[in-house]
XYZ file of N, CA and C in Angstrom:
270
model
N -3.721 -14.943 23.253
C -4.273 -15.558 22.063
C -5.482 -14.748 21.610
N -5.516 -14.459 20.581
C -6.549 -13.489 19.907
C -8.045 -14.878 19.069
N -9.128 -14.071 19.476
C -9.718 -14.327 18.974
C -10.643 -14.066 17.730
N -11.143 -15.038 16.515
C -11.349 -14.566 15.621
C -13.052 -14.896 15.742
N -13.425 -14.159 14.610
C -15.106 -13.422 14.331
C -14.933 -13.495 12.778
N -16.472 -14.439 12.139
C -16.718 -14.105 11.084
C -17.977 -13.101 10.805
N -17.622 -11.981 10.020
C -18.572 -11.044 10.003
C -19.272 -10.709 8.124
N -20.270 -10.805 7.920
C -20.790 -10.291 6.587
C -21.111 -8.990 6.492
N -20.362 -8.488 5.120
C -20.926 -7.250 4.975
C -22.624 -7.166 4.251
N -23.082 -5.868 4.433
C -24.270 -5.692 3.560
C -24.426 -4.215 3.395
N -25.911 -4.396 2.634
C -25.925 -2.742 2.099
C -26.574 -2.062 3.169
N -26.636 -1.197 3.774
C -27.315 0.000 4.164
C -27.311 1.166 4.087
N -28.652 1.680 3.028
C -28.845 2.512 2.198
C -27.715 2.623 1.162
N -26.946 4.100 1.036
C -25.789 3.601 -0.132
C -24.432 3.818 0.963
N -24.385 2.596 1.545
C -22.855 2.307 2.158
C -23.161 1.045 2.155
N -21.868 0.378 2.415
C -21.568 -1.345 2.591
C -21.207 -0.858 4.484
N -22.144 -2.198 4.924
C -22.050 -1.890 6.267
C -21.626 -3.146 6.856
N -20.750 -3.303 7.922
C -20.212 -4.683 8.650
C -20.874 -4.471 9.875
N -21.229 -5.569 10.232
C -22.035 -6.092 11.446
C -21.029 -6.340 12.721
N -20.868 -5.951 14.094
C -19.510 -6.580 14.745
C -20.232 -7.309 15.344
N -20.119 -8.841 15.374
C -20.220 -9.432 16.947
C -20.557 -9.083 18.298
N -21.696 -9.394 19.260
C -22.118 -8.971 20.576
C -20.140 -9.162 20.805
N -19.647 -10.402 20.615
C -18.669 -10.840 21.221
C -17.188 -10.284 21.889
N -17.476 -9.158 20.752
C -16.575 -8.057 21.006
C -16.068 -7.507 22.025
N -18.084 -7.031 22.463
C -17.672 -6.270 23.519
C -17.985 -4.518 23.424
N -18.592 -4.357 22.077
C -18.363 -2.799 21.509
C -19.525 -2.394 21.946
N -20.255 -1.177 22.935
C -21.451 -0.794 23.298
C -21.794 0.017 22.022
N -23.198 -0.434 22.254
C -24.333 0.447 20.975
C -24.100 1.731 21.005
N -23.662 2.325 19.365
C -23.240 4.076 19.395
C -22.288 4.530 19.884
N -21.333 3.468 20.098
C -19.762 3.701 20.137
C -19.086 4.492 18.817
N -18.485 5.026 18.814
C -17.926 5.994 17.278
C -17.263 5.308 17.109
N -16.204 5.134 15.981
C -15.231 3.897 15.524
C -14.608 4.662 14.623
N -13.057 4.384 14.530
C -12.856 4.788 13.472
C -12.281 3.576 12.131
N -12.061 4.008 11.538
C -11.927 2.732 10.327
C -10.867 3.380 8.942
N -9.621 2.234 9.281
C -8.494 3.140 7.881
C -7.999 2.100 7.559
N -7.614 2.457 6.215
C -6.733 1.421 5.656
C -5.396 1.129 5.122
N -4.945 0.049 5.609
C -3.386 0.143 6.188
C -2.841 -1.387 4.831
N -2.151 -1.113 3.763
C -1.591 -2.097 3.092
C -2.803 -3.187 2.872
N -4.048 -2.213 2.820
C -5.308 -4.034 1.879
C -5.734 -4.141 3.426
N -5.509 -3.925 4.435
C -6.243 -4.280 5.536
C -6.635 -2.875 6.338
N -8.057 -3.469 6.661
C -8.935 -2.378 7.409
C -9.077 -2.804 8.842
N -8.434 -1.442 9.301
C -8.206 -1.436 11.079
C -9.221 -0.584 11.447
N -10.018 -1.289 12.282
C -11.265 -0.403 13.101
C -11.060 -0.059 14.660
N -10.805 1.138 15.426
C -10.651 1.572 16.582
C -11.394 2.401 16.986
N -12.186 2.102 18.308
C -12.582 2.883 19.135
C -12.050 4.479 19.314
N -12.960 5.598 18.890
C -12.529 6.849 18.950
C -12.348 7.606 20.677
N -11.166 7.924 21.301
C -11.138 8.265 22.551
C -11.603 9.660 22.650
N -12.654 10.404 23.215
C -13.526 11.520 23.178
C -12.983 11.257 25.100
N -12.989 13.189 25.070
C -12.929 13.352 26.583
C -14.522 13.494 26.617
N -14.811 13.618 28.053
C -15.757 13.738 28.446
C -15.895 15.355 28.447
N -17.127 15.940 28.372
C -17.584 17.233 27.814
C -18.158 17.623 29.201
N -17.587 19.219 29.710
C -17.973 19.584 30.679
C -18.892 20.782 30.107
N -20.037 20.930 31.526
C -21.184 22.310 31.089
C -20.119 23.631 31.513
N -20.049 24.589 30.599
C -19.697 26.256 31.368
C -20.729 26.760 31.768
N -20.614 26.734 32.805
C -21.966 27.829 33.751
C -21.339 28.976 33.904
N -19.905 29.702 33.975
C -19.767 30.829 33.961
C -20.643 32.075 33.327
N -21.734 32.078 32.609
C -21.945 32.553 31.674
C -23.415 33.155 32.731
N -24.015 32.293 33.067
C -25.411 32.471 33.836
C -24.817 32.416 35.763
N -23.851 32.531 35.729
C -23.327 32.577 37.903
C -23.468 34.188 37.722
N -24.725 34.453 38.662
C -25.143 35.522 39.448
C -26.684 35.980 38.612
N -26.717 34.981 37.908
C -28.009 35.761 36.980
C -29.454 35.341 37.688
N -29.629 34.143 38.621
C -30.400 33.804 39.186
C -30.282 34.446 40.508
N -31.045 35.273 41.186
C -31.195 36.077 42.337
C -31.692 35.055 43.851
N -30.807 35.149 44.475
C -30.608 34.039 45.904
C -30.127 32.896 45.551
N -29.588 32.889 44.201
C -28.759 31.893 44.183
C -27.030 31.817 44.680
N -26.495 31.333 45.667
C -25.308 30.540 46.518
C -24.879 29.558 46.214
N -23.032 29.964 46.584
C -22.614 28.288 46.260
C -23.166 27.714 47.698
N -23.014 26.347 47.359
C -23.095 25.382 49.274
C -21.739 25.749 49.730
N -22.519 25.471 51.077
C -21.299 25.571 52.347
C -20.691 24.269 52.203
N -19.435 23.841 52.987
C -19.285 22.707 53.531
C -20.524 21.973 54.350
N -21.038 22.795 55.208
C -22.255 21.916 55.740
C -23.282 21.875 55.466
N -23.349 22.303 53.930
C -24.902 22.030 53.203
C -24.296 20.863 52.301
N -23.639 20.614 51.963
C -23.055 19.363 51.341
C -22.536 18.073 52.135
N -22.910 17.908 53.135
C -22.610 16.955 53.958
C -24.480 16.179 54.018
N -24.154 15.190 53.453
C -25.511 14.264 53.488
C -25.327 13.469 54.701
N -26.762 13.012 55.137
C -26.907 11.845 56.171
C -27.187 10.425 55.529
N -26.019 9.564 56.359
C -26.282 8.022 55.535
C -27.949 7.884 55.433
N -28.039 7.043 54.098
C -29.445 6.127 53.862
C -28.807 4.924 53.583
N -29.917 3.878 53.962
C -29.560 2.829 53.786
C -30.728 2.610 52.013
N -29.737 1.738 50.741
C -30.384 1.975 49.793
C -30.739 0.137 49.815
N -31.375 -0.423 49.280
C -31.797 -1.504 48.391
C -30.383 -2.098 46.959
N -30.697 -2.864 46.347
C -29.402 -3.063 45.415
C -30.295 -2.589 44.409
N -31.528 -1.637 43.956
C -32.349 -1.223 43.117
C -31.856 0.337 43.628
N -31.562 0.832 44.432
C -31.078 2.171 44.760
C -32.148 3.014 45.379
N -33.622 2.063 45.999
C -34.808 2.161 46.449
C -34.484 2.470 47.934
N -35.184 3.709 48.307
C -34.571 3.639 50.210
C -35.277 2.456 51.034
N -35.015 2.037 51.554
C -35.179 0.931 52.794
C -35.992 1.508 53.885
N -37.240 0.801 53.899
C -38.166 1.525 55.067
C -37.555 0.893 56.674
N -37.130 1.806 57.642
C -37.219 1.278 58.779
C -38.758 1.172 60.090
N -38.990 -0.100 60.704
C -39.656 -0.112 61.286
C -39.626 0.885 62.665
């Protein structure tokens, strides 16, 4: 069962702008897209991959710089807090 939302448009600056509902669900600065299909306007979430850094460009330009070993990448447990704060032991 779908649920419905009444929403008002208004001006901001020179566009007509619609407000969505917390109810939605849509996080702040989400991209959207918006088309119109027979008198009705369909608004969808734009799917963006996630954007990786190329470091190829600068690997070897920093001097003593190494990849890690396997055993430089092996951490020792901490115990964290539910704040992600380390836990002092007595």
């Amino acid at each position: 069962m779908t649920k419905e939302y009444r929403a008002k448009t208004f001006k901001s600056g020179n566009s007509v702008a619609l407000r969505l509902p917390k109810g939605l669900g849509i996080e702040e600065g989400r991209e959207m897209m918006v088309r119109e299909e027979y008198g009705r306007f369909v608004v969808e979430p734009i799917v963006t991959e996630r954007k990786k850094i190329d470091l190829t460009g600068i690997y070897g330009s920093i001097p003593g710089l190494k990849l890690l070993t396997e055993e430089d990448r092996i951490m020792e447990p901490r115990d964290l807090d539910w704040t992600g704060a380390l836990l002092k032991h007595e």
